[in-house]
Coordinates of C-alpha atoms and ligand atoms in Angstrom, one line a residue:
X1 CA -0.9 41.3 7.1
X2 CA 0.9 38.0 7.7
X3 CA 2.3 36.2 4.7
X4 CA 1.6 32.6 5.8
X5 CA -1.3 30.7 7.3
X6 CA 1.1 28.4 9.1
X7 CA 4.8 28.3 9.6
X8 CA 6.5 25.0 10.7
X9 CA 9.6 26.3 12.3
X10 CA 13.1 24.8 13.1
X11 CA 12.5 21.3 11.9
X12 CA 14.9 19.0 10.1
X13 CA 13.1 18.7 6.8
X14 CA 13.7 15.6 4.7
X15 CA 12.7 15.1 1.1
X16 CA 13.6 12.4 -1.4
X17 CA 16.7 14.4 -2.4
X18 CA 17.9 16.3 0.7
X19 CA 17.8 16.9 4.4
X20 CA 17.9 20.5 5.5
X21 CA 17.2 22.7 8.5
X22 CA 14.5 25.1 7.5
X23 CA 11.1 26.6 8.1
X24 CA 8.1 25.7 6.0
X25 CA 5.7 28.5 5.1
X26 CA 2.2 27.3 4.2
X27 CA -0.5 29.3 2.5
X28 CA -3.9 28.2 1.1
X29 CA -3.1 24.6 1.9
X30 CA 0.1 24.6 -0.2
X31 CA 3.7 24.9 0.6
X32 CA 4.5 28.6 -0.1
X33 CA 8.1 28.9 1.0
X34 CA 11.1 27.0 2.4
X35 CA 13.7 29.1 4.1
X36 CA 15.3 30.2 7.3
X37 CA 13.8 32.7 9.7
X38 CA 10.5 33.0 7.7
X39 CA 8.2 35.8 8.8
X40 CA 5.6 34.9 11.4
X41 CA 2.6 32.9 10.4
X42 CA -1.0 33.3 11.6
X43 CA -0.3 30.0 13.3
X44 CA 3.1 28.6 14.3
X45 CA 4.3 25.1 14.8
X46 CA 7.6 24.5 16.6
X47 CA 9.3 21.5 15.1
X48 CA 12.6 21.9 17.1
X49 CA 14.1 18.4 17.5
X50 CA 11.6 16.9 15.0
X51 CA 12.2 15.3 11.6
X52 CA 9.7 16.7 9.1
X53 CA 8.8 14.5 6.0
X54 CA 6.2 14.5 3.3
X55 CA 3.0 12.9 4.4
X56 CA 3.0 9.3 3.3
X57 CA 1.3 7.9 0.3
X58 CA 0.0 4.4 0.9
X59 CA -0.5 3.2 -2.6
X60 CA -1.9 -0.3 -1.8
X61 CA -4.6 -0.6 0.8
X62 CA -8.1 -2.1 0.9
X63 CA -10.9 -0.2 2.5
X64 CA -14.6 -1.2 2.5
X65 CA -14.0 -3.4 -0.5
X66 CA -17.1 -5.6 -1.3
X67 CA -15.9 -9.2 -0.8
X68 CA -18.6 -11.5 -2.2
X69 CA -17.9 -14.4 0.2
X70 CA -19.7 -13.1 3.3
X71 CA -16.7 -11.6 4.9
X72 CA -16.5 -7.8 5.5
X73 CA -13.6 -5.5 5.7
X74 CA -13.4 -3.9 9.2
X75 CA -12.2 -0.5 7.9
X76 CA -14.2 1.8 5.8
X77 CA -13.0 5.2 4.6
X78 CA -13.6 6.7 8.0
X79 CA -11.6 4.3 10.2
X80 CA -9.1 3.6 7.5
X81 CA -8.2 7.2 6.8
X82 CA -8.2 8.0 10.5
X83 CA -5.7 5.2 11.1
X84 CA -3.7 6.3 8.1
X85 CA -3.4 9.9 9.5
X86 CA -2.3 8.7 12.9
X87 CA 0.5 6.7 11.2
X88 CA 1.7 9.6 9.1
X89 CA -0.1 8.7 5.9
X90 CA -1.9 11.6 4.1
X91 CA -2.9 9.9 0.9
X92 CA -4.4 6.5 0.4
X93 CA -5.1 4.6 -2.8
X94 CA -7.5 1.8 -2.2
X95 CA -9.3 -0.3 -4.9
X96 CA -12.5 0.1 -6.8
X97 CA -13.1 -3.6 -7.5
X98 CA -15.0 -4.8 -10.5
X99 CA -17.0 -7.9 -9.8
X100 CA -17.4 -10.3 -12.7
X101 CA -20.3 -9.1 -14.8
X102 CA -20.1 -5.6 -13.4
X103 CA -18.9 -2.6 -15.4
X104 CA -15.8 -0.8 -14.2
X105 CA -17.8 2.4 -14.1
X106 CA -20.4 0.9 -11.8
X107 CA -17.6 -0.3 -9.4
X108 CA -16.2 3.3 -9.4
X109 CA -19.6 4.9 -8.8
X110 CA -20.2 2.5 -5.9
X111 CA -16.8 3.2 -4.4
X112 CA -17.3 6.9 -4.5
X113 CA -20.5 6.4 -2.5
X114 CA -18.6 4.4 0.0
X115 CA -16.0 7.1 0.4
X116 CA -18.4 10.1 0.4
X117 CA -18.1 12.3 3.5
X118 CA -16.0 9.9 5.4
X119 CA -12.3 10.5 4.8
X120 CA -9.9 12.3 7.0
X121 CA -7.2 12.4 4.4
X122 CA -7.1 12.5 0.6
X123 CA -7.7 9.5 -1.5
X124 CA -7.4 8.3 -5.1
X125 CA -8.7 5.0 -6.5
X126 CA -7.0 2.1 -8.3
X127 CA -9.3 -0.1 -10.4
X128 CA -9.3 -3.9 -10.1
X129 CA -10.1 -5.4 -13.5
X130 CA -11.5 -8.8 -13.1
X131 CA -13.8 -9.1 -16.2
X132 CA -11.9 -8.4 -19.4
X133 CA -14.2 -7.9 -22.4
X134 CA -14.4 -5.7 -25.5
X135 CA -16.2 -2.9 -23.7
X136 CA -13.7 -2.8 -20.8
X137 CA -10.7 -2.8 -23.2
X138 CA -12.2 -0.5 -25.9
X139 CA -14.2 2.0 -23.9
X140 CA -14.3 1.7 -20.2
X141 CA -10.6 1.6 -19.4
X142 CA -9.6 4.4 -21.8
X143 CA -12.5 6.6 -20.5
X144 CA -11.6 6.0 -16.8
X145 CA -7.9 6.6 -17.4
X146 CA -8.9 9.9 -19.0
X147 CA -11.1 10.7 -15.9
X148 CA -8.2 10.2 -13.4
X149 CA -8.3 6.4 -12.6
X150 CA -5.0 5.7 -14.2
X151 CA -3.8 2.5 -12.5
X152 CA -5.4 -0.9 -12.3
X153 CA -4.6 -4.1 -10.5
X154 CA -4.9 -7.5 -12.1
X155 CA -4.7 -10.9 -10.4
X156 CA -3.1 -14.1 -11.6
X157 CA -4.8 -16.0 -8.8
X158 CA -8.2 -16.0 -6.8
X159 CA -11.0 -17.7 -8.8
X160 CA -13.3 -14.7 -8.8
X161 CA -10.6 -12.2 -9.9
X162 CA -7.9 -14.0 -11.9
X163 CA -7.1 -13.3 -15.5
X164 CA -5.4 -15.6 -18.0
X165 CA -2.3 -14.6 -19.9
X166 CA -4.2 -13.5 -23.0
X167 CA -6.4 -11.2 -20.9
X168 CA -3.3 -9.8 -19.1
X169 CA -1.7 -9.1 -22.4
X170 CA -4.8 -7.3 -23.5
X171 CA -4.9 -5.1 -20.4
X172 CA -1.2 -4.3 -20.7
X173 CA -1.7 -3.3 -24.3
X174 CA -4.4 -0.8 -23.1
X175 CA -2.0 0.5 -20.4
X176 CA 0.6 1.1 -23.1
X177 CA -1.8 2.7 -25.6
X178 CA -3.6 4.9 -23.0
X179 CA -0.8 5.6 -20.5
X180 CA -2.0 3.6 -17.5
X181 CA -0.1 1.7 -14.8
X182 CA -0.8 -2.0 -14.4
X183 CA -0.2 -3.6 -10.9
X184 CA 0.1 -7.3 -11.0
X185 CA -0.6 -9.8 -8.2
X186 CA 1.8 -12.6 -9.2
X187 CA 1.0 -16.1 -7.8
X188 CA 0.3 -19.2 -9.9
X189 CA -3.3 -20.1 -9.4
X190 CA -3.1 -23.7 -10.6
X191 CA -0.1 -24.5 -8.4
X192 CA -1.9 -23.1 -5.4
X193 CA -5.0 -25.1 -6.2
X194 CA -3.0 -28.4 -6.6
X195 CA -0.9 -27.8 -3.5
X196 CA -4.0 -27.0 -1.5
X197 CA -5.7 -30.2 -2.6
X198 CA -2.7 -32.2 -1.6
X199 CA -2.5 -30.5 1.8
X200 CA -6.2 -30.9 2.5
X201 CA -6.2 -34.6 1.5
X202 CA -3.4 -35.1 4.0
X203 CA -5.4 -33.4 6.7
X204 CA -3.1 -30.4 6.8
X205 CA -5.6 -27.7 7.3
X206 CA -4.4 -25.4 10.1
X207 CA -3.3 -21.8 9.4
X208 CA 0.4 -22.7 9.0
X209 CA -0.4 -24.6 5.9
X210 CA -1.4 -21.4 4.1
X211 CA 2.3 -20.8 3.7
X212 CA 2.9 -24.3 2.4
X213 CA 0.1 -23.8 -0.2
X214 CA 1.8 -20.8 -1.7
X215 CA 5.6 -21.4 -1.5
X216 CA 8.1 -19.1 -3.1
X217 CA 8.3 -20.9 -6.5
X218 CA 4.5 -20.2 -6.9
X219 CA 5.3 -16.5 -6.7
X220 CA 8.6 -16.9 -8.6
X221 CA 6.9 -18.5 -11.6
X222 CA 4.1 -16.0 -11.8
X223 CA 6.5 -13.0 -11.3
X224 CA 8.6 -14.3 -14.2
X225 CA 5.5 -14.6 -16.3
X226 CA 4.2 -11.2 -15.4
X227 CA 7.6 -9.6 -16.2
X228 CA 7.7 -11.5 -19.5
X229 CA 4.2 -10.4 -20.5
X230 CA 5.1 -6.8 -19.8
X231 CA 8.2 -7.2 -21.8
X232 CA 6.3 -8.7 -24.7
X233 CA 3.9 -5.7 -24.7
X234 CA 6.8 -3.4 -23.9
X235 CA 5.1 -1.4 -21.2
X236 CA 5.9 -0.6 -17.6
X237 CA 4.2 -2.7 -14.9
X238 CA 4.4 -3.0 -11.2
X239 CA 4.6 -6.2 -9.3
X240 CA 2.8 -5.8 -6.0
X241 CA 3.6 -7.2 -2.5
X242 CA 6.8 -9.0 -3.4
X243 CA 7.7 -11.4 -0.5
X244 CA 11.2 -12.6 -1.0
X245 CA 14.4 -13.4 -2.9
X246 CA 13.0 -15.6 -5.7
X247 CA 10.5 -13.0 -6.9
X248 CA 13.0 -10.2 -6.4
X249 CA 15.4 -12.0 -8.7
X250 CA 12.8 -12.1 -11.5
X251 CA 12.2 -8.4 -11.1
X252 CA 15.9 -7.6 -10.9
X253 CA 16.7 -9.6 -14.0
X254 CA 13.9 -8.1 -15.9
X255 CA 15.1 -4.6 -14.9
X256 CA 18.7 -5.6 -16.0
X257 CA 17.3 -6.6 -19.4
X258 CA 15.8 -3.2 -19.7
X259 CA 12.2 -4.1 -18.9
X260 CA 10.3 -1.3 -17.2
X261 CA 9.3 -3.3 -14.2
X262 CA 8.6 -1.7 -10.9
X263 CA 8.4 -3.4 -7.5
X264 CA 6.4 -3.0 -4.3
X265 CA 6.9 -4.7 -0.9
X266 CA 5.1 -4.4 2.4
X267 CA 5.9 -4.5 6.1
X268 CA 4.8 -8.1 6.5
X269 CA 7.7 -9.3 4.4
X270 CA 10.2 -7.4 6.6
X271 CA 8.8 -8.1 10.0
X272 CA 6.8 -11.4 9.9
X273 CA 7.8 -15.0 8.9
X274 CA 5.9 -18.2 8.1
X275 CA 6.5 -19.2 11.8
X276 CA 3.9 -16.6 12.8
X277 CA 1.3 -18.7 11.1
X278 CA 2.2 -21.6 13.3
X279 CA 0.9 -20.2 16.6
X280 CA -1.3 -22.2 18.9
X281 CA -4.9 -22.9 17.9
X282 CA -6.3 -20.5 15.3
X283 CA -4.0 -17.6 16.2
X284 CA -1.9 -18.1 13.1
X285 CA -5.0 -17.0 11.0
X286 CA -4.1 -13.4 12.1
X287 CA -1.1 -13.6 9.8
X288 CA -2.7 -15.2 6.7
X289 CA -2.0 -13.0 3.8
X290 CA -0.9 -13.6 0.2
X291 CA 1.8 -14.0 -0.7
X292 CA 2.6 -15.4 2.8
X293 CA 5.5 -14.1 4.9
X294 CA 8.6 -16.3 4.3
X295 CA 11.7 -16.6 6.5
X296 CA 14.6 -14.6 7.9
X297 CA 16.8 -14.9 4.8
X298 CA 13.9 -13.7 2.6
X299 CA 13.4 -10.7 5.0
X300 CA 17.1 -9.9 4.4
X301 CA 16.6 -10.1 0.7
X302 CA 13.6 -7.7 0.9
X303 CA 15.7 -5.2 2.9
X304 CA 18.4 -5.4 0.3
X305 CA 16.0 -4.8 -2.5
X306 CA 14.6 -1.8 -0.6
X307 CA 18.1 -0.4 -0.2
X308 CA 19.3 -1.1 -3.8
X309 CA 16.3 0.3 -5.6
X310 CA 14.8 -2.9 -7.0
X311 CA 11.7 -1.7 -5.1
X312 CA 10.3 1.8 -5.6
X313 CA 7.2 1.5 -3.4
X314 CA 6.5 0.5 0.2
X315 CA 2.8 -0.1 0.8
X316 CA 0.8 -1.6 3.6
X317 CA -1.5 -3.9 1.6
X318 CA -3.8 -3.2 4.5
X319 CA -6.6 -5.8 4.2
X320 CA -8.5 -5.4 7.5
X321 CA -10.4 -8.5 8.8
X322 CA -11.2 -8.8 12.5
X323 CA -9.8 -11.9 14.1
X324 CA -12.6 -12.8 16.6
X325 CA -15.4 -12.2 14.1
X326 CA -17.7 -14.3 11.9
X327 CA -17.3 -11.7 9.2
X328 CA -13.5 -11.8 9.6
X329 CA -10.9 -14.4 10.1
X330 CA -13.5 -16.8 11.7
X331 CA -15.9 -16.5 8.7
X332 CA -16.0 -20.3 8.6
X333 CA -15.4 -20.9 12.3
X334 CA -12.2 -21.2 14.3
X335 CA -11.3 -24.6 13.0
X336 CA -11.7 -23.6 9.3
X337 CA -9.2 -24.9 6.8
X338 CA -6.6 -22.3 5.9
X339 CA -8.0 -21.8 2.4
X340 CA -11.4 -20.5 3.9
X341 CA -9.8 -17.8 6.0
X342 CA -10.0 -14.3 4.5
X343 CA -6.6 -13.2 3.3
X344 CA -5.0 -10.0 4.6
X345 CA -3.6 -8.2 7.6
X346 CA -3.9 -4.7 8.9
X347 CA -1.0 -2.2 8.5
X348 CA -2.1 1.3 7.4
X349 CA -1.1 2.9 10.7
X350 CA 2.1 0.9 11.3
X351 CA 3.6 1.1 7.8
X352 CA 5.6 4.3 8.2
X353 CA 6.5 4.0 11.9
X354 CA 7.9 0.4 11.3
X355 CA 10.1 1.6 8.4
X356 CA 11.1 4.7 10.2
X357 CA 12.2 2.8 13.3
X358 CA 13.7 -0.3 11.8
X359 CA 14.9 1.3 8.6
X360 CA 16.0 4.8 9.4
X361 CA 16.7 4.7 13.1
X362 CA 18.6 1.4 12.8
X363 CA 20.7 2.7 9.9
X364 CA 19.4 0.3 7.2
X365 CA 18.1 3.1 5.0
X366 CA 18.6 6.8 5.1
X367 CA 15.9 9.4 5.4
X368 CA 15.9 10.1 1.6
X369 CA 15.2 6.5 0.8
X370 CA 12.5 6.4 3.5
X371 CA 10.8 9.4 1.9
X372 CA 11.2 8.0 -1.6
X373 CA 9.7 4.6 -0.6
X374 CA 6.8 5.9 1.5
X375 CA 5.8 9.1 -0.3
X376 CA 7.6 10.4 -3.4
X377 CA 7.9 7.3 -5.6
X378 CA 4.3 6.1 -4.9
X379 CA 3.1 9.6 -5.8
X380 CA 5.2 9.5 -9.0
X381 CA 4.2 6.0 -10.0
X382 CA 0.5 6.7 -9.7
X383 CA 0.4 10.2 -11.2
X384 CA 0.0 12.3 -8.0
X385 CA 3.4 13.9 -8.0
X386 CA 4.4 16.7 -7.4
X387 CA 1.0 17.6 -5.8
X388 CA 1.6 14.8 -3.3
X389 CA 4.8 13.0 -2.1
X390 CA 7.1 15.9 -1.6
X391 CA 7.7 19.1 0.4
X392 CA 8.3 21.7 -2.3
X393 CA 6.9 25.1 -3.1
X394 CA 3.5 24.6 -4.8
X395 CA 2.9 21.1 -3.4
X396 CA 0.0 20.3 -1.1
X397 CA 1.1 20.9 2.5
X398 CA 0.9 17.2 3.5
X399 CA 3.5 17.0 6.2
X400 CA 4.4 14.7 9.1
X401 CA 6.6 15.6 12.0
X402 CA 8.4 12.7 13.7
X403 CA 9.9 12.6 17.2
X404 CA 13.0 10.5 16.6
X405 CA 13.4 10.0 20.4
X406 CA 9.9 8.8 21.2
X407 CA 9.9 5.0 22.1
X408 CA 6.6 3.3 21.5
X409 CA 5.6 -0.3 22.3
X410 CA 3.0 -1.2 19.7
X411 CA -0.4 -2.4 21.1
X412 CA -3.6 -2.7 19.2
X413 CA -5.1 -0.2 21.7
X414 CA -2.8 2.5 20.4
X415 CA -4.1 2.2 16.9
X416 CA -7.1 3.7 15.2
X417 CA -8.2 1.0 12.8
X418 CA -11.3 -1.1 13.5
X419 CA -9.4 -4.4 13.5
X420 CA -9.1 -6.3 16.8
X421 CA -5.4 -7.0 16.5
X422 CA -2.1 -5.9 15.1
X423 CA 0.4 -8.4 13.9
X424 CA 3.1 -6.2 15.3
X425 CA 1.9 -6.1 19.0
X426 CA 4.8 -5.9 21.4
X427 CA 7.3 -4.5 18.9
X428 CA 9.2 -1.6 20.4
X429 CA 9.7 1.3 18.0
X430 CA 12.0 4.3 18.1
X431 CA 10.5 7.3 16.5
X432 CA 6.9 8.2 16.1
X433 CA 4.7 10.6 14.1
X434 CA 3.6 13.4 16.5
X435 CA 1.9 15.6 14.0
X436 CA 0.1 14.9 10.7
X437 CA -1.0 17.8 8.4
X438 CA -3.0 17.5 5.3
X439 CA -3.3 20.4 2.9
X440 CA -2.1 22.8 5.6
X441 CA -4.6 21.5 8.2
X442 CA -3.4 19.6 11.3
X443 CA -5.3 16.3 11.3
X444 CA -3.7 14.8 14.4
X445 CA -1.3 16.1 17.0
X446 CA 0.3 14.3 19.9
X447 CA -2.2 11.5 19.7
X448 CA -5.3 13.7 19.4
X449 CA -7.6 14.0 16.4
X450 CA -8.2 17.7 15.6
X451 CA -9.8 17.6 12.1
X452 CA -13.3 16.8 10.9
X453 CA -14.3 13.6 9.2
X454 CA -15.2 14.3 5.5
X455 CA -12.4 16.8 4.9
X456 CA -10.5 14.3 2.8
X457 CA -10.8 14.9 -1.0
X458 CA -10.9 12.6 -4.0
X459 CA -7.7 13.0 -6.1
X460 CA -8.0 12.2 -9.9
X461 CA -4.6 10.9 -11.0
X462 CA -2.5 12.0 -13.9
X463 CA -1.1 9.5 -16.3
X464 CA 1.9 8.2 -14.4
X465 CA 5.1 9.8 -15.5
X466 CA 6.8 6.4 -15.6
X467 CA 4.5 5.5 -18.4
X468 CA 4.6 8.9 -20.1
X469 CA 8.4 9.1 -19.9
X470 CA 8.9 5.5 -21.0
X471 CA 11.4 4.7 -18.3
X472 CA 11.9 3.3 -14.8
X473 CA 13.9 5.0 -12.0
Ligands
DUC501 N1 -3.6 -10.5 -0.5 C1 -4.1 -9.8 -1.5 O1 -3.8 -10.0 -2.7 N2 -5.0 -8.8 -1.3 C2 -5.4 -8.5 0.0 C3 -4.8 -9.2 1.1 C4 -3.9 -10.3 0.7 O2 -3.4 -11.0 1.6
ZN502 ZN1 -2.7 -8.8 -4.2
ZN503 ZN1 -3.8 -6.1 -1.8

């Protein structure tokens, strides 16, 4: 009787701590052994010449999220998780979004319905808390944290989502008391509103003015305030999608003061700039996301913060809107003012390949940092570690094999999302995920899908160890 269901043999295995040449024995969907010359498995995978990493954890992506303005996200749990798998991501954490007037529980129930039977890889939910009231603070959030929904995003901007400082303090206090992780979208709403009014009055309405309506100080001020509010409550909080130097400085200074502030950035802040919003006609709308991409020197600052540890998490913020579509970027037509264009860009499938190629292969970060940022730390921050985010005995066998020699020119046709463009078209990448395994089952291999839709499972999250352990990395 053979000891393992699967043996992945002769790969270069990288975790957050080490790189080693070894075989991986997998049994019952879990890693059962790491060693050399492991006994034969019932199935064998030859990883000679490949780099083997933990499957990615994309801790910030939007799938089939109800929008309320007539727009529709192009990816649901089926196309979103398919696209994730082909890009080396084996866990996604999208958002169950509370509409104002709705209970959090109703948002979660609705989101489970949307996910049911559709996912190719495993998924957990963050909550979005948009309506803070006594029952949310006193009953709903504590009960949902207990049930495995241990992280929640709050917004400082967007009229239908934003909270004021008092509400934010109340949510942070619940996070502290109950052991949840608060994610904060930090942009100053009134500044955006005022700047938008000025721009529109001056006839500046094309996509490029989106960046002008949300300049770095708008993010800097809100980041400073978010850090301050978390310090006042004395609780960890994570600033999401940080775009550049000014916000980074607020986080770094907070961390230096001892505040337990975590940071997340995304590919758009490494590979896009505000110039991309200035393409002919309406093309720039493809790049409208918030905060907006900045400039080259801000890209450099983001790389530095990835290297130095200011950021713990590298997510896609996949927010999928089709370009040539009246439910997408052209919701209000192809001459719409920038503030009527749905915010967000696709990136689930390209997140890890971009960082592998431009980070690891170009020597900006090592393999350990790559694994930390794309898998281990997101799993730890959101209470999924060590089940997810590592290759260790007892962990789920969520594993990706990379061919470091494969050169790929990105085109939208190569990708598996349901969006009609990729912001990264034409980029030539070195290194590509050639095999993605989830709980011991190969999901895709050499560009072919080999698993069934619906196999992905919901993951209740533990209370994040960052909160439990009262510390940041
Ligand atoms: N900004 C967000 O805050 N969420 C989704 C997409 C975006 O651009
Ligand atoms: Zn956001
Ligand atoms: Zn987002």
